[in-house]
PDB file of C-alpha atoms in Angstrom:
ATOM      1  CA  GLY F   1      12.323  -5.693  14.443  1.00  0.00           C
ATOM      2  CA  ALA F   2      12.835  -5.852  10.711  1.00  0.00           C
ATOM      3  CA  GLY F   3      10.987  -9.120  10.235  1.00  0.00           C
ATOM      4  CA  VAL F   4       9.170 -11.944  11.943  1.00  0.00           C
ATOM      5  CA  SER F   5      11.370 -13.736  14.426  1.00  0.00           C
ATOM      6  CA  GLN F   6      10.876 -17.155  15.966  1.00  0.00           C
ATOM      7  CA  SER F   7      12.558 -18.905  18.821  1.00  0.00           C
ATOM      8  CA  PRO F   8      14.038 -21.324  19.344  1.00  0.00           C
ATOM      9  CA  ARG F   9      15.204 -22.047  15.817  1.00  0.00           C
ATOM     10  CA  TYR F  10      15.724 -25.702  16.656  1.00  0.00           C
ATOM     11  CA  LYS F  11      14.148 -27.792  19.374  1.00  0.00           C
ATOM     12  CA  VAL F  12      14.710 -31.438  20.215  1.00  0.00           C
ATOM     13  CA  ALA F  13      12.215 -33.011  22.580  1.00  0.00           C
ATOM     14  CA  LYS F  14      11.759 -36.462  23.969  1.00  0.00           C
ATOM     15  CA  ARG F  15       8.399 -38.029  23.284  1.00  0.00           C
ATOM     16  CA  GLY F  16       5.951 -36.942  25.954  1.00  0.00           C
ATOM     17  CA  GLN F  17       7.624 -33.621  26.726  1.00  0.00           C
ATOM     18  CA  ASP F  18       5.820 -30.295  26.427  1.00  0.00           C
ATOM     19  CA  VAL F  19       7.282 -27.599  24.174  1.00  0.00           C
ATOM     20  CA  ALA F  20       6.602 -23.904  23.658  1.00  0.00           C
ATOM     21  CA  LEU F  21       7.442 -22.100  20.440  1.00  0.00           C
ATOM     22  CA  ARG F  22       7.551 -18.321  20.304  1.00  0.00           C
ATOM     23  CA  CYS F  23       6.741 -15.910  17.497  1.00  0.00           C
ATOM     24  CA  ASP F  24       7.489 -12.187  17.428  1.00  0.00           C
ATOM     25  CA  PRO F  25       5.545 -10.659  14.537  1.00  0.00           C
ATOM     26  CA  ILE F  26       6.383  -7.457  12.713  1.00  0.00           C
ATOM     27  CA  SER F  27       5.434  -4.519  14.906  1.00  0.00           C
ATOM     28  CA  GLY F  28       1.950  -3.254  14.148  1.00  0.00           C
ATOM     29  CA  HIS F  29       0.814  -6.340  12.273  1.00  0.00           C
ATOM     30  CA  VAL F  30      -2.716  -7.212  13.235  1.00  0.00           C
ATOM     31  CA  SER F  31      -2.888 -10.773  11.983  1.00  0.00           C
ATOM     32  CA  LEU F  32      -0.707 -13.677  13.021  1.00  0.00           C
ATOM     33  CA  PHE F  33      -0.723 -17.183  11.592  1.00  0.00           C
ATOM     34  CA  TRP F  34       0.827 -20.513  12.514  1.00  0.00           C
ATOM     35  CA  TYR F  35       1.589 -23.159   9.912  1.00  0.00           C
ATOM     36  CA  GLN F  36       3.125 -26.631  10.164  1.00  0.00           C
ATOM     37  CA  GLN F  37       5.506 -27.758   7.426  1.00  0.00           C
ATOM     38  CA  ALA F  38       6.456 -31.419   7.293  1.00  0.00           C
ATOM     39  CA  LEU F  39       9.650 -32.412   5.494  1.00  0.00           C
ATOM     40  CA  GLY F  40       9.231 -32.078   1.735  1.00  0.00           C
ATOM     41  CA  GLN F  41       5.704 -30.689   2.051  1.00  0.00           C
ATOM     42  CA  GLY F  42       4.072 -27.293   1.837  1.00  0.00           C
ATOM     43  CA  PRO F  43       2.978 -25.414   4.945  1.00  0.00           C
ATOM     44  CA  GLU F  44      -0.374 -26.395   6.409  1.00  0.00           C
ATOM     45  CA  PHE F  45      -2.538 -23.950   8.296  1.00  0.00           C
ATOM     46  CA  LEU F  46      -2.879 -24.417  12.043  1.00  0.00           C
ATOM     47  CA  THR F  47      -4.489 -21.297  13.492  1.00  0.00           C
ATOM     48  CA  TYR F  48      -4.672 -17.520  13.215  1.00  0.00           C
ATOM     49  CA  PHE F  49      -5.250 -14.457  15.354  1.00  0.00           C
ATOM     50  CA  GLN F  50      -6.538 -10.982  14.758  1.00  0.00           C
ATOM     51  CA  ASN F  51      -4.952  -8.989  17.552  1.00  0.00           C
ATOM     52  CA  GLU F  52      -5.515 -11.149  20.646  1.00  0.00           C
ATOM     53  CA  ALA F  53      -8.552 -12.965  19.300  1.00  0.00           C
ATOM     54  CA  GLN F  54      -8.069 -16.468  17.942  1.00  0.00           C
ATOM     55  CA  LEU F  55     -10.416 -16.465  14.972  1.00  0.00           C
ATOM     56  CA  ASP F  56      -9.765 -19.909  13.543  1.00  0.00           C
ATOM     57  CA  LYS F  57      -8.106 -22.931  15.109  1.00  0.00           C
ATOM     58  CA  SER F  58      -9.525 -25.511  12.767  1.00  0.00           C
ATOM     59  CA  GLY F  59      -6.086 -26.645  11.600  1.00  0.00           C
ATOM     60  CA  LEU F  60      -4.768 -27.663  15.013  1.00  0.00           C
ATOM     61  CA  PRO F  61      -4.249 -31.440  14.690  1.00  0.00           C
ATOM     62  CA  SER F  62      -5.265 -32.373  18.219  1.00  0.00           C
ATOM     63  CA  ASP F  63      -6.130 -30.937  21.601  1.00  0.00           C
ATOM     64  CA  ARG F  64      -2.455 -31.271  22.509  1.00  0.00           C
ATOM     65  CA  PHE F  65      -1.860 -28.135  20.441  1.00  0.00           C
ATOM     66  CA  PHE F  66      -2.649 -24.766  21.945  1.00  0.00           C
ATOM     67  CA  ALA F  67      -1.855 -21.235  20.769  1.00  0.00           C
ATOM     68  CA  GLU F  68      -2.204 -17.879  22.443  1.00  0.00           C
ATOM     69  CA  ARG F  69      -1.531 -14.229  21.775  1.00  0.00           C
ATOM     70  CA  PRO F  70      -2.616 -12.563  25.017  1.00  0.00           C
ATOM     71  CA  GLU F  71      -1.578  -8.980  24.266  1.00  0.00           C
ATOM     72  CA  GLY F  72      -2.055  -9.036  20.523  1.00  0.00           C
ATOM     73  CA  SER F  73       1.661  -9.109  19.755  1.00  0.00           C
ATOM     74  CA  VAL F  74       3.876 -12.072  20.671  1.00  0.00           C
ATOM     75  CA  SER F  75       2.342 -15.494  20.184  1.00  0.00           C
ATOM     76  CA  THR F  76       3.201 -18.867  21.655  1.00  0.00           C
ATOM     77  CA  LEU F  77       2.364 -22.254  20.191  1.00  0.00           C
ATOM     78  CA  LYS F  78       2.394 -24.952  22.834  1.00  0.00           C
ATOM     79  CA  ILE F  79       2.442 -28.663  22.164  1.00  0.00           C
ATOM     80  CA  GLN F  80       1.758 -30.959  25.082  1.00  0.00           C
ATOM     81  CA  ARG F  81       2.929 -34.562  25.338  1.00  0.00           C
ATOM     82  CA  THR F  82       4.817 -34.376  22.068  1.00  0.00           C
ATOM     83  CA  GLN F  83       4.661 -37.314  19.667  1.00  0.00           C
ATOM     84  CA  LYS F  84       7.016 -38.299  16.858  1.00  0.00           C
ATOM     85  CA  GLU F  85       4.480 -37.204  14.264  1.00  0.00           C
ATOM     86  CA  ASP F  86       4.720 -33.656  15.641  1.00  0.00           C
ATOM     87  CA  SER F  87       8.222 -33.395  14.159  1.00  0.00           C
ATOM     88  CA  ALA F  88       8.069 -30.595  11.599  1.00  0.00           C
ATOM     89  CA  VAL F  89       8.975 -26.972  10.997  1.00  0.00           C
ATOM     90  CA  TYR F  90       6.519 -24.601  12.640  1.00  0.00           C
ATOM     91  CA  LEU F  91       6.199 -21.356  10.721  1.00  0.00           C
ATOM     92  CA  CYS F  92       4.754 -18.128  11.995  1.00  0.00           C
ATOM     93  CA  ALA F  93       3.546 -15.384   9.646  1.00  0.00           C
ATOM     94  CA  SER F  94       2.087 -11.943  10.195  1.00  0.00           C
ATOM     95  CA  SER F  95       0.248  -9.435   8.051  1.00  0.00           C
ATOM     96  CA  PHE F  96      -0.739  -5.822   8.537  1.00  0.00           C
ATOM     97  CA  LEU F  97      -4.382  -6.358   7.707  1.00  0.00           C
ATOM     98  CA  LEU F  98      -6.620  -9.369   8.100  1.00  0.00           C
ATOM     99  CA  GLN F  99      -7.418  -9.434   4.395  1.00  0.00           C
ATOM    100  CA  SER F 100      -3.898  -8.642   3.232  1.00  0.00           C
ATOM    101  CA  ASN F 101      -2.479 -10.965   0.614  1.00  0.00           C
ATOM    102  CA  GLU F 102       1.043 -10.506   1.889  1.00  0.00           C
ATOM    103  CA  GLN F 103       1.949 -12.680   4.830  1.00  0.00           C
ATOM    104  CA  PHE F 104       5.496 -12.258   6.091  1.00  0.00           C
ATOM    105  CA  PHE F 105       6.974 -15.507   7.332  1.00  0.00           C
ATOM    106  CA  GLY F 106       9.522 -16.110  10.029  1.00  0.00           C
ATOM    107  CA  PRO F 107      12.370 -18.621   9.612  1.00  0.00           C
ATOM    108  CA  GLY F 108      10.476 -21.304  11.495  1.00  0.00           C
ATOM    109  CA  THR F 109      11.232 -23.543  14.443  1.00  0.00           C
ATOM    110  CA  ARG F 110      12.390 -27.026  13.502  1.00  0.00           C
ATOM    111  CA  LEU F 111      10.984 -29.446  16.078  1.00  0.00           C
ATOM    112  CA  THR F 112      12.361 -32.961  16.309  1.00  0.00           C
ATOM    113  CA  VAL F 113      10.654 -35.397  18.651  1.00  0.00           C
ATOM    114  CA  LEU F 114      12.722 -38.445  19.526  1.00  0.00           C
TER     115      LEU F 114
ATOM    116  CA  GLN X   1      -6.633 -35.907  -2.774  1.00  0.00           C
ATOM    117  CA  LYS X   2      -5.159 -32.581  -1.713  1.00  0.00           C
ATOM    118  CA  GLU X   3      -6.898 -29.331  -2.578  1.00  0.00           C
ATOM    119  CA  VAL X   4      -3.757 -27.996  -4.262  1.00  0.00           C
ATOM    120  CA  GLU X   5      -1.435 -30.256  -6.245  1.00  0.00           C
ATOM    121  CA  GLN X   6       2.102 -29.393  -7.279  1.00  0.00           C
ATOM    122  CA  ASP X   7       4.785 -31.536  -8.884  1.00  0.00           C
ATOM    123  CA  PRO X   8       7.549 -31.885  -6.273  1.00  0.00           C
ATOM    124  CA  GLY X   9      10.378 -32.061  -8.823  1.00  0.00           C
ATOM    125  CA  PRO X  10      13.255 -31.619  -8.565  1.00  0.00           C
ATOM    126  CA  LEU X  11      13.357 -29.572 -11.727  1.00  0.00           C
ATOM    127  CA  SER X  12      16.883 -29.025 -13.025  1.00  0.00           C
ATOM    128  CA  VAL X  13      17.551 -26.453 -15.743  1.00  0.00           C
ATOM    129  CA  PRO X  14      20.626 -24.696 -17.155  1.00  0.00           C
ATOM    130  CA  GLU X  15      21.232 -21.055 -16.383  1.00  0.00           C
ATOM    131  CA  GLY X  16      19.299 -18.783 -18.729  1.00  0.00           C
ATOM    132  CA  ALA X  17      16.466 -21.249 -19.342  1.00  0.00           C
ATOM    133  CA  ILE X  18      12.794 -20.383 -19.080  1.00  0.00           C
ATOM    134  CA  VAL X  19      11.217 -22.210 -16.165  1.00  0.00           C
ATOM    135  CA  SER X  20       7.554 -23.169 -15.931  1.00  0.00           C
ATOM    136  CA  LEU X  21       6.080 -24.092 -12.563  1.00  0.00           C
ATOM    137  CA  ASN X  22       2.467 -25.176 -12.188  1.00  0.00           C
ATOM    138  CA  CYS X  23      -0.270 -25.983  -9.722  1.00  0.00           C
ATOM    139  CA  THR X  24      -3.734 -27.427 -10.066  1.00  0.00           C
ATOM    140  CA  TYR X  25      -6.481 -27.023  -7.523  1.00  0.00           C
ATOM    141  CA  SER X  26      -9.945 -28.350  -6.859  1.00  0.00           C
ATOM    142  CA  ASN X  27     -11.686 -25.666  -4.782  1.00  0.00           C
ATOM    143  CA  SER X  28     -13.554 -23.267  -7.068  1.00  0.00           C
ATOM    144  CA  ALA X  29     -13.868 -20.796  -4.168  1.00  0.00           C
ATOM    145  CA  PHE X  30     -10.195 -19.852  -4.413  1.00  0.00           C
ATOM    146  CA  GLN X  31      -9.870 -16.265  -5.677  1.00  0.00           C
ATOM    147  CA  TYR X  32      -6.376 -15.126  -4.674  1.00  0.00           C
ATOM    148  CA  PHE X  33      -3.318 -16.949  -5.958  1.00  0.00           C
ATOM    149  CA  MET X  34       0.210 -16.497  -4.690  1.00  0.00           C
ATOM    150  CA  TRP X  35       3.671 -17.790  -5.415  1.00  0.00           C
ATOM    151  CA  TYR X  36       6.196 -18.055  -2.621  1.00  0.00           C
ATOM    152  CA  ARG X  37       9.897 -18.872  -2.830  1.00  0.00           C
ATOM    153  CA  GLN X  38      11.518 -20.787   0.001  1.00  0.00           C
ATOM    154  CA  TYR X  39      15.251 -21.204   0.376  1.00  0.00           C
ATOM    155  CA  SER X  40      16.592 -24.054   2.459  1.00  0.00           C
ATOM    156  CA  ARG X  41      16.036 -23.523   6.195  1.00  0.00           C
ATOM    157  CA  LYS X  42      14.260 -20.207   5.587  1.00  0.00           C
ATOM    158  CA  GLY X  43      10.645 -19.119   5.706  1.00  0.00           C
ATOM    159  CA  PRO X  44       8.660 -18.626   2.482  1.00  0.00           C
ATOM    160  CA  GLU X  45       8.808 -15.178   0.875  1.00  0.00           C
ATOM    161  CA  LEU X  46       6.072 -13.822  -1.356  1.00  0.00           C
ATOM    162  CA  LEU X  47       7.005 -13.383  -5.025  1.00  0.00           C
ATOM    163  CA  MET X  48       3.695 -12.461  -6.613  1.00  0.00           C
ATOM    164  CA  TYR X  49      -0.020 -12.647  -6.177  1.00  0.00           C
ATOM    165  CA  THR X  50      -2.919 -12.365  -8.597  1.00  0.00           C
ATOM    166  CA  TYR X  51      -6.639 -12.027  -8.150  1.00  0.00           C
ATOM    167  CA  SER X  52      -8.958 -14.235 -10.173  1.00  0.00           C
ATOM    168  CA  SER X  53      -7.932 -15.085 -13.750  1.00  0.00           C
ATOM    169  CA  GLY X  54      -5.308 -13.342 -15.824  1.00  0.00           C
ATOM    170  CA  ASN X  55      -1.601 -12.621 -16.090  1.00  0.00           C
ATOM    171  CA  LYS X  56       0.732 -10.542 -13.990  1.00  0.00           C
ATOM    172  CA  GLU X  57       4.339  -9.717 -14.768  1.00  0.00           C
ATOM    173  CA  ASP X  58       7.081  -8.553 -12.424  1.00  0.00           C
ATOM    174  CA  GLY X  59      10.583  -8.420 -13.844  1.00  0.00           C
ATOM    175  CA  ARG X  60      11.630 -11.934 -14.844  1.00  0.00           C
ATOM    176  CA  PHE X  61       8.524 -13.483 -13.265  1.00  0.00           C
ATOM    177  CA  THR X  62       5.099 -13.952 -14.844  1.00  0.00           C
ATOM    178  CA  ALA X  63       2.136 -15.458 -13.040  1.00  0.00           C
ATOM    179  CA  GLN X  64      -0.857 -16.853 -14.911  1.00  0.00           C
ATOM    180  CA  VAL X  65      -4.202 -17.993 -13.549  1.00  0.00           C
ATOM    181  CA  ASP X  66      -6.786 -19.970 -15.518  1.00  0.00           C
ATOM    182  CA  LYS X  67      -9.764 -20.400 -13.212  1.00  0.00           C
ATOM    183  CA  SER X  68     -11.764 -22.301 -15.819  1.00  0.00           C
ATOM    184  CA  SER X  69      -9.124 -25.033 -15.764  1.00  0.00           C
ATOM    185  CA  LYS X  70      -8.200 -24.538 -12.097  1.00  0.00           C
ATOM    186  CA  TYR X  71      -4.581 -24.203 -13.172  1.00  0.00           C
ATOM    187  CA  ILE X  72      -1.966 -21.618 -12.242  1.00  0.00           C
ATOM    188  CA  SER X  73       1.564 -21.118 -13.519  1.00  0.00           C
ATOM    189  CA  LEU X  74       4.709 -19.198 -12.707  1.00  0.00           C
ATOM    190  CA  PHE X  75       7.231 -18.524 -15.450  1.00  0.00           C
ATOM    191  CA  ILE X  76      10.795 -17.472 -14.721  1.00  0.00           C
ATOM    192  CA  ARG X  77      12.747 -15.991 -17.612  1.00  0.00           C
ATOM    193  CA  ASP X  78      16.539 -15.953 -17.827  1.00  0.00           C
ATOM    194  CA  SER X  79      16.800 -18.220 -14.795  1.00  0.00           C
ATOM    195  CA  GLN X  80      19.783 -17.693 -12.485  1.00  0.00           C
ATOM    196  CA  PRO X  81      21.521 -20.015 -10.010  1.00  0.00           C
ATOM    197  CA  SER X  82      20.175 -17.733  -7.271  1.00  0.00           C
ATOM    198  CA  ASP X  83      16.656 -18.807  -8.321  1.00  0.00           C
ATOM    199  CA  SER X  84      17.425 -22.301  -7.004  1.00  0.00           C
ATOM    200  CA  ALA X  85      14.856 -22.825  -4.264  1.00  0.00           C
ATOM    201  CA  THR X  86      11.516 -24.461  -3.574  1.00  0.00           C
ATOM    202  CA  TYR X  87       8.551 -22.667  -5.131  1.00  0.00           C
ATOM    203  CA  LEU X  88       5.227 -22.905  -3.361  1.00  0.00           C
ATOM    204  CA  CYS X  89       1.886 -21.945  -4.789  1.00  0.00           C
ATOM    205  CA  ALA X  90      -0.740 -20.796  -2.308  1.00  0.00           C
ATOM    206  CA  MET X  91      -4.317 -19.679  -2.586  1.00  0.00           C
ATOM    207  CA  ARG X  92      -7.308 -18.498  -0.591  1.00  0.00           C
ATOM    208  CA  GLY X  93     -10.940 -17.680  -1.020  1.00  0.00           C
ATOM    209  CA  ASP X  94     -12.731 -14.401  -0.395  1.00  0.00           C
ATOM    210  CA  ASN X  95     -14.361 -15.553   2.808  1.00  0.00           C
ATOM    211  CA  ALA X  96     -11.688 -17.790   4.285  1.00  0.00           C
ATOM    212  CA  GLY X  97     -10.208 -15.213   6.604  1.00  0.00           C
ATOM    213  CA  ASN X  98      -6.661 -15.006   5.444  1.00  0.00           C
ATOM    214  CA  MET X  99      -5.767 -18.658   5.741  1.00  0.00           C
ATOM    215  CA  LEU X 100      -3.643 -19.896   2.844  1.00  0.00           C
ATOM    216  CA  THR X 101      -3.788 -23.341   1.289  1.00  0.00           C
ATOM    217  CA  PHE X 102      -0.383 -24.314  -0.082  1.00  0.00           C
ATOM    218  CA  GLY X 103       0.786 -26.780  -2.661  1.00  0.00           C
ATOM    219  CA  GLY X 104       3.553 -29.168  -1.718  1.00  0.00           C
ATOM    220  CA  GLY X 105       6.233 -27.123  -3.466  1.00  0.00           C
ATOM    221  CA  THR X 106       8.485 -27.694  -6.482  1.00  0.00           C
ATOM    222  CA  ARG X 107      12.215 -27.805  -5.949  1.00  0.00           C
ATOM    223  CA  LEU X 108      14.072 -25.922  -8.682  1.00  0.00           C
ATOM    224  CA  MET X 109      17.776 -26.196  -9.384  1.00  0.00           C
ATOM    225  CA  VAL X 110      19.393 -23.808 -11.880  1.00  0.00           C
ATOM    226  CA  LYS X 111      22.821 -25.001 -12.895  1.00  0.00           C
ATOM    227  CA  PRO X 112      25.538 -22.513 -13.946  1.00  0.00           C
TER     228      PRO X 112
END
């Protein structure tokens, strides 16, 4: 595709439900990043992958958050037992090289937990 | 205190004005400095990046980095209504993988 795509664009979940957010990076991009953006705030780092390897998950807020990229392309961010404080926009970004300064962002998934 | 601080605005200017957007940071390990623009309900898009201290110009945009003061700026000349967006500064160190640390963003409104 021409850019990073994310699905769904909007997700409403009841507290306690599990959700899965998908990211399709730009074809051939080695690195993939997940960020969380609360309303009126800047994005905050969650985790990143180089190909299928998860190199840093230090930003994941709790063990309810889990990310995977099994074949080094599509990635899924899963949140178990969602809480109201998980409500945010989840942004995915990809870059061609690990040390590239240009990360291409998707439009995000807006998660609302009721 | 956050590692990167940015005035949230909103900043409202008339069309044609020169806009100055700024960030301060506390981590002296930051070496790469970026400015992203984010329109409502869209993902951030990279405008410019600079390495270490100095200036960089690209069309109507100029980025400045002063590492001694831990202060970075983005100037927009001849601002247009289409520049109305949230501007995010971001930065990373040499050895931090590629993880970016963002400021909170400044909302800019350029009025016709």
